[in-house]
mmCIF file of C-alpha atoms in Angstrom:
data_model
loop_
_atom_site.group_PDB
_atom_site.id
_atom_site.type_symbol
_atom_site.label_atom_id
_atom_site.label_comp_id
_atom_site.label_asym_id
_atom_site.label_seq_id
_atom_site.Cartn_x
_atom_site.Cartn_y
_atom_site.Cartn_z
ATOM 1 C CA MET A 1 220.581 -5.324 194.238
ATOM 2 C CA PHE A 2 221.380 -3.925 197.680
ATOM 3 C CA GLY A 3 219.502 -6.526 199.578
ATOM 4 C CA LEU A 4 222.699 -7.671 201.243
ATOM 5 C CA PRO A 5 225.034 -5.222 202.836
ATOM 6 C CA GLU A 6 227.521 -4.084 200.233
ATOM 7 C CA THR A 7 230.071 -3.343 202.913
ATOM 8 C CA PHE A 8 230.199 -3.645 206.635
ATOM 9 C CA LEU A 9 229.249 0.020 206.631
ATOM 10 C CA GLN A 10 225.819 -0.578 205.285
ATOM 11 C CA LEU A 11 223.508 -2.537 207.483
ATOM 12 C CA GLY A 12 220.215 -3.768 206.299
ATOM 13 C CA PHE A 13 218.585 -4.065 209.761
ATOM 14 C CA VAL A 14 219.479 -0.424 210.565
ATOM 15 C CA GLU A 15 217.925 0.720 207.195
ATOM 16 C CA ASP A 16 214.813 -1.300 207.941
ATOM 17 C CA PHE A 17 214.538 0.209 211.411
ATOM 18 C CA ILE A 18 214.855 3.758 210.010
ATOM 19 C CA ALA A 19 212.379 2.971 207.253
ATOM 20 C CA ALA A 20 209.853 1.313 209.552
ATOM 21 C CA TYR A 21 209.432 4.254 211.959
ATOM 22 C CA ARG A 22 209.429 7.886 211.002
ATOM 23 C CA TRP A 23 210.795 8.958 214.460
ATOM 24 C CA VAL A 24 214.042 6.885 214.346
ATOM 25 C CA TRP A 25 216.106 9.311 212.306
ATOM 26 C CA PRO A 26 214.973 12.558 214.038
ATOM 27 C CA LEU A 27 215.138 10.948 217.508
ATOM 28 C CA SER A 28 218.704 10.000 216.719
ATOM 29 C CA GLU A 29 219.391 13.545 215.651
ATOM 30 C CA VAL A 30 218.075 14.871 218.918
ATOM 31 C CA LEU A 31 220.151 12.348 220.868
ATOM 32 C CA HIS A 32 223.223 13.256 218.782
ATOM 33 C CA PHE A 33 222.673 16.896 219.789
ATOM 34 C CA ILE A 34 222.291 15.952 223.445
ATOM 35 C CA GLY A 35 225.446 14.029 223.203
ATOM 36 C CA LEU A 36 227.362 16.938 221.638
ATOM 37 C CA ILE A 37 225.916 19.361 224.232
ATOM 38 C CA LEU A 38 227.195 17.142 227.074
ATOM 39 C CA LEU A 39 230.539 16.492 225.447
ATOM 40 C CA VAL A 40 231.380 20.005 224.132
ATOM 41 C CA GLY A 41 229.893 21.765 227.164
ATOM 42 C CA ILE A 42 231.932 19.861 229.700
ATOM 43 C CA VAL A 43 235.077 19.719 227.582
ATOM 44 C CA THR A 44 234.885 23.435 227.155
ATOM 45 C CA ILE A 45 234.601 23.973 230.958
ATOM 46 C CA VAL A 46 237.631 21.740 231.713
ATOM 47 C CA ASP A 47 239.800 23.104 228.859
ATOM 48 C CA LEU A 48 239.120 26.733 229.675
ATOM 49 C CA ARG A 49 239.956 26.088 233.382
ATOM 50 C CA LEU A 50 243.309 24.645 232.363
ATOM 51 C CA LEU A 51 243.810 27.750 230.049
ATOM 52 C CA GLY A 52 243.190 30.032 232.990
ATOM 53 C CA VAL A 53 239.446 30.800 233.059
ATOM 54 C CA ALA A 54 237.786 30.323 236.470
ATOM 55 C CA LYS A 55 241.156 29.628 238.030
ATOM 56 C CA ARG A 56 239.598 29.543 241.515
ATOM 57 C CA MET A 57 238.106 26.171 240.411
ATOM 58 C CA PRO A 58 240.102 23.187 241.731
ATOM 59 C CA VAL A 59 240.687 20.728 238.852
ATOM 60 C CA ALA A 60 240.204 17.383 240.675
ATOM 61 C CA PRO A 61 236.435 17.827 241.474
ATOM 62 C CA LEU A 62 235.913 19.515 238.098
ATOM 63 C CA GLN A 63 237.159 16.301 236.412
ATOM 64 C CA LYS A 64 234.270 14.477 238.118
ATOM 65 C CA LEU A 65 232.183 15.911 235.297
ATOM 66 C CA LEU A 66 234.161 13.994 232.633
ATOM 67 C CA PRO A 67 232.193 10.747 232.831
ATOM 68 C CA TRP A 68 229.198 12.713 231.666
ATOM 69 C CA ALA A 69 231.200 13.954 228.666
ATOM 70 C CA LEU A 70 232.081 10.333 227.947
ATOM 71 C CA LEU A 71 228.356 9.522 228.116
ATOM 72 C CA GLY A 72 227.774 12.307 225.593
ATOM 73 C CA PHE A 73 230.547 10.982 223.316
ATOM 74 C CA THR A 74 229.019 7.478 223.514
ATOM 75 C CA LEU A 75 225.563 8.795 222.540
ATOM 76 C CA CYS A 76 227.105 10.518 219.573
ATOM 77 C CA VAL A 77 229.039 7.483 218.459
ATOM 78 C CA VAL A 78 226.020 5.208 218.702
ATOM 79 C CA THR A 79 223.698 7.638 216.802
ATOM 80 C CA GLY A 80 226.503 8.523 214.411
ATOM 81 C CA LEU A 81 226.970 4.866 213.502
ATOM 82 C CA LEU A 82 223.144 4.661 212.950
ATOM 83 C CA PHE A 83 223.383 7.626 210.514
ATOM 84 C CA VAL A 84 226.266 6.030 208.603
ATOM 85 C CA THR A 85 225.008 2.410 208.502
ATOM 86 C CA GLY A 86 221.504 3.414 207.706
ATOM 87 C CA LEU A 87 222.318 6.334 205.424
ATOM 88 C CA TRP A 88 220.731 4.751 202.399
ATOM 89 C CA ALA A 89 217.320 4.690 204.063
ATOM 90 C CA ASN A 90 217.419 8.426 204.557
ATOM 91 C CA VAL A 91 219.194 9.971 201.606
ATOM 92 C CA LYS A 92 219.818 7.148 199.099
ATOM 93 C CA THR A 93 223.576 7.535 199.341
ATOM 94 C CA HIS A 94 225.810 4.632 200.139
ATOM 95 C CA PRO A 95 227.917 4.983 203.269
ATOM 96 C CA LEU A 96 231.117 4.130 201.410
ATOM 97 C CA GLU A 97 230.434 6.933 198.936
ATOM 98 C CA ALA A 98 229.899 9.274 201.779
ATOM 99 C CA ILE A 99 233.165 8.361 203.333
ATOM 100 C CA ARG A 100 234.963 8.632 200.010
ATOM 101 C CA TYR A 101 233.456 11.960 198.769
ATOM 102 C CA ASP A 102 232.092 13.886 201.694
ATOM 103 C CA TYR A 103 235.037 15.959 202.769
ATOM 104 C CA PHE A 104 233.145 17.458 205.689
ATOM 105 C CA LEU A 105 232.703 13.942 207.049
ATOM 106 C CA GLN A 106 236.380 13.201 206.341
ATOM 107 C CA LEU A 107 237.393 16.441 208.192
ATOM 108 C CA LYS A 108 235.107 15.583 211.132
ATOM 109 C CA LEU A 109 236.549 12.068 211.488
ATOM 110 C CA ALA A 110 240.066 13.450 211.220
ATOM 111 C CA PHE A 111 239.375 15.993 213.962
ATOM 112 C CA ILE A 112 237.927 13.232 216.186
ATOM 113 C CA GLY A 113 241.037 11.202 215.547
ATOM 114 C CA LEU A 114 243.304 14.152 216.469
ATOM 115 C CA ALA A 115 241.245 14.900 219.546
ATOM 116 C CA GLY A 116 241.659 11.162 220.494
ATOM 117 C CA ILE A 117 245.484 11.384 220.108
ATOM 118 C CA ASN A 118 245.511 14.606 222.061
ATOM 119 C CA LEU A 119 243.538 12.980 224.859
ATOM 120 C CA LEU A 120 245.797 9.904 224.790
ATOM 121 C CA ALA A 121 248.836 12.211 225.125
ATOM 122 C CA TYR A 122 247.057 13.970 228.096
ATOM 123 C CA TYR A 123 246.639 10.672 229.900
ATOM 124 C CA GLN A 124 249.736 8.750 228.745
ATOM 125 C CA THR A 125 252.191 11.508 229.783
ATOM 126 C CA GLY A 126 250.793 11.581 233.265
ATOM 127 C CA MET A 127 249.621 15.113 232.679
ATOM 128 C CA ALA A 128 246.014 14.165 233.634
ATOM 129 C CA ARG A 129 247.136 12.937 237.074
ATOM 130 C CA ALA A 130 249.356 15.956 237.541
ATOM 131 C CA MET A 131 246.443 18.295 236.817
ATOM 132 C CA GLU A 132 244.460 16.556 239.646
ATOM 133 C CA GLY A 133 246.834 18.368 242.001
ATOM 134 C CA LEU A 134 245.838 21.842 240.698
ATOM 135 C CA GLY A 135 244.009 23.530 243.505
ATOM 136 C CA ALA A 136 241.978 26.757 243.542
ATOM 137 C CA GLY A 137 244.108 29.532 242.021
ATOM 138 C CA ASP A 138 246.807 27.236 240.637
ATOM 139 C CA ASP A 139 247.995 27.878 237.026
ATOM 140 C CA ALA A 140 248.363 24.934 234.642
ATOM 141 C CA PRO A 141 251.778 24.427 233.125
ATOM 142 C CA PRO A 142 252.293 25.563 229.498
ATOM 143 C CA ARG A 143 252.276 22.068 227.986
ATOM 144 C CA ALA A 144 248.871 21.382 229.659
ATOM 145 C CA LYS A 145 247.597 24.634 228.163
ATOM 146 C CA VAL A 146 248.684 23.472 224.689
ATOM 147 C CA VAL A 147 246.759 20.223 225.179
ATOM 148 C CA ALA A 148 243.669 22.030 226.479
ATOM 149 C CA GLY A 149 243.823 24.604 223.685
ATOM 150 C CA ALA A 150 244.096 21.853 221.024
ATOM 151 C CA SER A 151 241.225 19.975 222.601
ATOM 152 C CA LEU A 152 238.990 22.980 222.596
ATOM 153 C CA ILE A 153 239.734 23.946 218.967
ATOM 154 C CA LEU A 154 239.405 20.204 217.804
ATOM 155 C CA TRP A 155 236.072 19.577 219.453
ATOM 156 C CA ILE A 156 234.579 22.826 218.248
ATOM 157 C CA GLY A 157 235.890 21.888 214.779
ATOM 158 C CA VAL A 158 234.184 18.484 215.055
ATOM 159 C CA VAL A 159 230.865 20.284 215.672
ATOM 160 C CA TYR A 160 231.451 22.611 212.803
ATOM 161 C CA TRP A 161 232.388 19.989 210.196
ATOM 162 C CA GLY A 162 229.698 17.713 211.562
ATOM 163 C CA ARG A 163 226.933 20.250 210.897
ATOM 164 C CA LEU A 164 228.173 20.565 207.292
ATOM 165 C CA ILE A 165 228.039 16.842 206.517
ATOM 166 C CA PRO A 166 224.686 16.953 204.714
ATOM 167 C CA TRP A 167 226.024 19.497 202.256
ATOM 168 C CA GLY A 168 229.007 17.302 201.396
ATOM 169 C CA LEU A 169 226.971 14.248 200.376
ATOM 170 C CA MET B 1 201.869 40.365 208.083
ATOM 171 C CA ILE B 2 202.414 37.712 205.458
ATOM 172 C CA GLU B 3 203.387 40.442 202.952
ATOM 173 C CA ILE B 4 206.183 41.603 205.236
ATOM 174 C CA LEU B 5 207.428 37.987 205.701
ATOM 175 C CA THR B 6 207.305 37.411 201.900
ATOM 176 C CA ALA B 7 209.144 40.641 201.206
ATOM 177 C CA LEU B 8 211.798 39.506 203.804
ATOM 178 C CA GLU B 9 212.040 36.067 202.189
ATOM 179 C CA ASP B 10 212.701 37.684 198.762
ATOM 180 C CA SER B 11 214.939 40.410 200.073
ATOM 181 C CA GLY B 12 218.492 40.806 198.746
ATOM 182 C CA PHE B 13 220.022 39.764 202.053
ATOM 183 C CA SER B 14 217.932 36.598 202.315
ATOM 184 C CA MET B 15 218.644 35.643 198.626
ATOM 185 C CA MET B 16 222.357 36.280 199.069
ATOM 186 C CA VAL B 17 222.686 33.947 202.181
ATOM 187 C CA LYS B 18 220.454 31.233 200.565
ATOM 188 C CA GLU B 19 222.358 31.233 197.308
ATOM 189 C CA SER B 20 225.752 31.162 199.063
ATOM 190 C CA SER B 21 225.714 27.645 200.450
ATOM 191 C CA THR B 22 229.024 28.399 202.261
ATOM 192 C CA ALA B 23 227.486 31.296 204.180
ATOM 193 C CA TYR B 24 224.282 29.352 204.905
ATOM 194 C CA VAL B 25 226.026 26.278 206.352
ATOM 195 C CA ALA B 26 228.473 28.442 208.286
ATOM 196 C CA VAL B 27 225.558 30.192 209.928
ATOM 197 C CA LEU B 28 223.941 26.821 210.730
ATOM 198 C CA ALA B 29 227.213 25.491 212.197
ATOM 199 C CA PHE B 30 227.699 28.512 214.418
ATOM 200 C CA HIS B 31 224.133 28.132 215.599
ATOM 201 C CA THR B 32 225.129 24.635 216.868
ATOM 202 C CA ILE B 33 228.364 25.892 218.438
ATOM 203 C CA GLY B 34 226.489 28.665 220.316
ATOM 204 C CA LEU B 35 224.032 26.023 221.460
ATOM 205 C CA ALA B 36 226.872 23.822 222.785
ATOM 206 C CA PHE B 37 228.237 26.710 224.932
ATOM 207 C CA LEU B 38 224.977 27.935 226.251
ATOM 208 C CA VAL B 39 223.148 24.641 226.819
ATOM 209 C CA GLY B 40 226.250 22.588 227.542
ATOM 210 C CA ILE B 41 227.622 24.867 230.310
ATOM 211 C CA SER B 42 224.247 25.769 231.874
ATOM 212 C CA GLY B 43 223.308 22.091 231.656
ATOM 213 C CA ALA B 44 226.478 21.072 233.546
ATOM 214 C CA ILE B 45 225.614 23.564 236.264
ATOM 215 C CA ALA B 46 222.077 22.196 236.494
ATOM 216 C CA MET B 47 223.409 18.654 236.653
ATOM 217 C CA ARG B 48 225.841 19.641 239.397
ATOM 218 C CA ILE B 49 222.914 21.094 241.397
ATOM 219 C CA LEU B 50 220.993 17.840 240.898
ATOM 220 C CA GLY B 51 223.851 15.670 242.220
ATOM 221 C CA ALA B 52 226.490 15.186 239.497
ATOM 222 C CA ALA B 53 230.168 15.922 240.568
ATOM 223 C CA ARG B 54 228.909 16.834 244.011
ATOM 224 C CA SER B 55 232.404 17.781 245.272
ATOM 225 C CA MET B 56 232.721 20.482 242.605
ATOM 226 C CA PRO B 57 232.346 24.065 244.061
ATOM 227 C CA LEU B 58 229.739 26.126 242.260
ATOM 228 C CA GLU B 59 231.062 29.587 243.032
ATOM 229 C CA PRO B 60 233.829 29.461 240.287
ATOM 230 C CA MET B 61 231.112 28.477 237.637
ATOM 231 C CA GLN B 62 230.132 32.153 237.733
ATOM 232 C CA ASP B 63 233.190 32.829 235.581
ATOM 233 C CA PHE B 64 231.634 30.835 232.719
ATOM 234 C CA PHE B 65 228.503 33.053 232.464
ATOM 235 C CA PRO B 66 230.116 35.465 229.973
ATOM 236 C CA LEU B 67 230.794 32.532 227.607
ATOM 237 C CA MET B 68 227.192 31.255 228.062
ATOM 238 C CA TYR B 69 225.855 34.667 227.183
ATOM 239 C CA THR B 70 228.268 34.805 224.230
ATOM 240 C CA GLY B 71 226.655 31.542 223.070
ATOM 241 C CA LEU B 72 223.191 33.046 223.498
ATOM 242 C CA LEU B 73 224.249 36.127 221.541
ATOM 243 C CA ILE B 74 225.701 33.958 218.747
ATOM 244 C CA ASN B 75 222.438 32.051 218.561
ATOM 245 C CA VAL B 76 220.208 35.154 218.574
ATOM 246 C CA VAL B 77 222.257 36.611 215.637
ATOM 247 C CA THR B 78 222.498 33.347 213.666
ATOM 248 C CA GLY B 79 218.863 32.548 214.587
ATOM 249 C CA VAL B 80 217.676 35.934 213.173
ATOM 250 C CA VAL B 81 219.624 35.333 209.981
ATOM 251 C CA LEU B 82 218.166 31.801 209.597
ATOM 252 C CA PHE B 83 214.634 33.192 210.286
ATOM 253 C CA CYS B 84 215.181 35.800 207.468
ATOM 254 C CA LEU B 85 215.791 32.996 204.916
ATOM 255 C CA TYR B 86 212.422 31.258 205.234
ATOM 256 C CA PRO B 87 210.242 33.520 207.438
ATOM 257 C CA THR B 88 206.950 32.283 206.084
ATOM 258 C CA ASN B 89 207.889 28.702 206.952
ATOM 259 C CA TYR B 90 208.934 29.535 210.576
ATOM 260 C CA ALA B 91 206.104 31.954 211.223
ATOM 261 C CA THR B 92 203.526 29.260 210.404
ATOM 262 C CA ASP B 93 205.303 26.485 212.343
ATOM 263 C CA LEU B 94 204.040 25.748 215.883
ATOM 264 C CA ALA B 95 207.322 23.945 216.667
ATOM 265 C CA PHE B 96 209.159 27.246 216.145
ATOM 266 C CA TYR B 97 206.969 29.043 218.691
ATOM 267 C CA ILE B 98 207.366 26.184 221.109
ATOM 268 C CA LYS B 99 211.147 26.456 220.657
ATOM 269 C CA LEU B 100 211.091 30.264 221.231
ATOM 270 C CA GLY B 101 208.930 29.907 224.261
ATOM 271 C CA ALA B 102 211.203 27.216 225.752
ATOM 272 C CA ILE B 103 214.265 29.391 225.166
ATOM 273 C CA VAL B 104 212.627 32.290 227.003
ATOM 274 C CA VAL B 105 211.852 30.113 229.974
ATOM 275 C CA ALA B 106 215.395 28.639 229.886
ATOM 276 C CA VAL B 107 217.050 32.097 229.875
ATOM 277 C CA VAL B 108 214.822 33.367 232.640
ATOM 278 C CA SER B 109 215.448 30.187 234.742
ATOM 279 C CA LEU B 110 219.211 30.535 234.166
ATOM 280 C CA ARG B 111 219.017 34.203 235.273
ATOM 281 C CA LYS B 112 217.096 33.205 238.409
ATOM 282 C CA LEU B 113 219.541 30.390 239.148
ATOM 283 C CA SER B 114 222.469 32.756 238.751
ATOM 284 C CA ALA B 115 220.842 35.283 241.127
ATOM 285 C CA LEU B 116 220.074 32.542 243.688
ATOM 286 C CA LEU B 117 223.637 31.039 243.574
ATOM 287 C CA PHE B 118 225.812 34.129 243.235
ATOM 288 C CA GLU B 119 223.888 37.186 244.259
ATOM 289 C CA SER B 120 221.859 36.136 247.307
ATOM 290 C CA GLY B 121 224.869 36.663 249.564
ATOM 291 C CA ALA B 122 224.760 32.961 250.721
ATOM 292 C CA ASP B 123 227.332 30.315 249.853
ATOM 293 C CA ALA B 124 226.648 28.995 246.331
ATOM 294 C CA ASP B 125 226.999 25.406 247.325
ATOM 295 C CA ALA B 126 224.550 25.810 250.200
ATOM 296 C CA ALA B 127 222.163 27.761 247.924
ATOM 297 C CA ALA B 128 222.348 24.757 245.440
ATOM 298 C CA GLU B 129 220.897 22.466 248.127
ATOM 299 C CA THR B 130 217.638 24.445 248.337
ATOM 300 C CA LYS B 131 214.445 23.175 246.814
ATOM 301 C CA ARG B 132 214.231 26.338 244.673
ATOM 302 C CA ALA B 133 217.636 25.681 243.088
ATOM 303 C CA LYS B 134 216.646 22.050 242.277
ATOM 304 C CA VAL B 135 213.320 23.189 240.760
ATOM 305 C CA LEU B 136 215.120 25.761 238.642
ATOM 306 C CA ALA B 137 217.744 23.220 237.591
ATOM 307 C CA ILE B 138 215.054 20.641 236.507
ATOM 308 C CA THR B 139 213.154 23.371 234.723
ATOM 309 C CA LEU B 140 216.289 24.383 232.828
ATOM 310 C CA LEU B 141 217.081 20.848 231.658
ATOM 311 C CA VAL B 142 213.476 20.185 230.590
ATOM 312 C CA VAL B 143 213.110 23.394 228.613
ATOM 313 C CA TRP B 144 216.479 22.868 226.957
ATOM 314 C CA LEU B 145 215.351 19.364 225.875
ATOM 315 C CA ILE B 146 212.137 20.904 224.494
ATOM 316 C CA ALA B 147 214.024 23.722 222.718
ATOM 317 C CA THR B 148 216.579 21.322 221.163
ATOM 318 C CA THR B 149 213.920 18.850 220.065
ATOM 319 C CA ALA B 150 211.623 21.475 218.631
ATOM 320 C CA GLY B 151 214.573 23.167 216.810
ATOM 321 C CA ARG B 152 215.779 19.759 215.452
ATOM 322 C CA VAL B 153 212.377 18.745 213.970
ATOM 323 C CA THR B 154 211.766 22.076 212.176
ATOM 324 C CA ALA B 155 212.646 20.469 208.828
ATOM 325 C CA TYR B 156 210.142 17.668 209.206
ATOM 326 C CA THR B 157 206.477 17.207 208.418
ATOM 327 C CA VAL B 158 203.842 17.553 211.223
ATOM 328 C CA PRO B 159 203.289 13.781 211.684
ATOM 329 C CA THR B 160 207.021 13.238 212.011
ATOM 330 C CA LYS B 161 207.309 16.152 214.419
ATOM 331 C CA LEU B 162 204.657 14.656 216.648
ATOM 332 C CA ALA B 163 206.082 11.139 216.444
ATOM 333 C CA THR B 164 209.533 12.446 217.226
ATOM 334 C CA ALA B 165 208.240 14.509 220.208
ATOM 335 C CA GLY B 166 206.661 11.337 221.582
ATOM 336 C CA ALA B 167 209.729 9.257 220.930
ATOM 337 C CA VAL B 168 211.989 11.784 222.717
ATOM 338 C CA ALA B 169 209.617 11.820 225.721
ATOM 339 C CA VAL B 170 209.449 8.017 225.927
ATOM 340 C CA PHE B 171 213.250 7.643 225.484
ATOM 341 C CA MET B 172 214.131 10.284 228.069
ATOM 342 C CA THR B 173 211.719 8.803 230.655
ATOM 343 C CA LEU B 174 213.087 5.288 230.105
ATOM 344 C CA ALA B 175 216.700 6.661 230.300
ATOM 345 C CA LEU B 176 215.977 8.427 233.525
ATOM 346 C CA VAL B 177 214.270 5.435 235.128
ATOM 347 C CA ILE B 178 216.822 2.950 234.029
ATOM 348 C CA GLY B 179 219.658 5.364 234.798
ATOM 349 C CA TYR B 180 218.340 5.932 238.266
ATOM 350 C CA ALA B 181 217.891 2.227 238.981
ATOM 351 C CA VAL B 182 221.400 1.317 237.658
ATOM 352 C CA GLY B 183 222.932 4.311 239.548
ATOM 353 C CA ARG B 184 221.327 3.192 242.753
ATOM 354 C CA GLN B 185 222.439 -0.388 242.213
ATOM 355 C CA MET B 186 226.060 0.666 241.455
ATOM 356 C CA GLY B 187 226.157 3.095 244.316
ATOM 357 C CA TRP B 188 226.736 6.123 242.013
ATOM 358 C CA ILE B 189 223.619 7.784 243.421
ATOM 359 C CA GLY B 190 223.933 8.215 247.203
ATOM 360 C CA SER B 191 221.045 8.712 249.630
ATOM 361 C CA SER B 192 222.205 12.231 250.515
ATOM 362 C CA LYS B 193 225.263 14.495 250.444
ATOM 363 C CA GLN B 194 228.130 12.124 249.903
ATOM 364 C CA SER B 195 230.836 13.045 247.415
ATOM 365 C CA ALA B 196 230.200 11.558 244.046
#
């Protein structure tokens, strides 16, 4: 009955991969954790600096850490897609049902979306480039603090809702 | 010993948390947030010592240590609560002891790294270039990987635990080798102290 993918969210080859090797799912969980550690760890450092912690840190060299946060985010997206598209192989729930009924998953996706909009605002308004000029001891302007505070709360929220997803299925 | 653990497992506190799924998952979620602070920030410092974001001064990173230790505190508290729920399971699980051992080594390494960078009287960025700093940074990253993996596989059967440990080791080795080769090719990894 479910030999063919019901929706683009459910992928037979991912299910087969998960079913074929017992380590696929837990390895992906470990990589999802490594990704969140990289992402949230680095985002926390940068956001707190803009909020006034470790003000003696110049912002430009600190932002050199951000590609590693992006790598962490990529790891989380790839493994997250594996969890969704191959969900049936692990918990016998269809991905579409999970998206429809798991409100923790919905909250997590909404928080990621908001964090994305927040980041877009940070780069589109030229704030990111302006922050490059913040040297040791310089205070970030209030609007940058709002963006940094929102980012911090949203990403911690993403981890919180994410950890609850299995209980919403 | 097993009587004590069983009594703990059946205690009012343990039953209360287990039966309240809200409390249980909140404790689990905070365990992950504490981990992100402690492992994420200390991991970033270790990566900086090993060559990431080379132009970033290390001295100001000292200001993030209180947050890291807050993360550690959150995880000790939530960890003790989680242990109280199923003590007989954890106490008989080798992966759990590996995780605890790895965390002890990680915290000791972090303390030593902090002393070397910030309390030796020398400049932190110069101290980061010493072999001792690099060894401590590598140790920290390896034991955090072991602790995270061992913690994550707790819920699985022994054959799955072993298969996953093998898969993580193979994956990380491949990622490092390929990452190094690509980094060299792209010029992201310099021969010595150039700003990255």
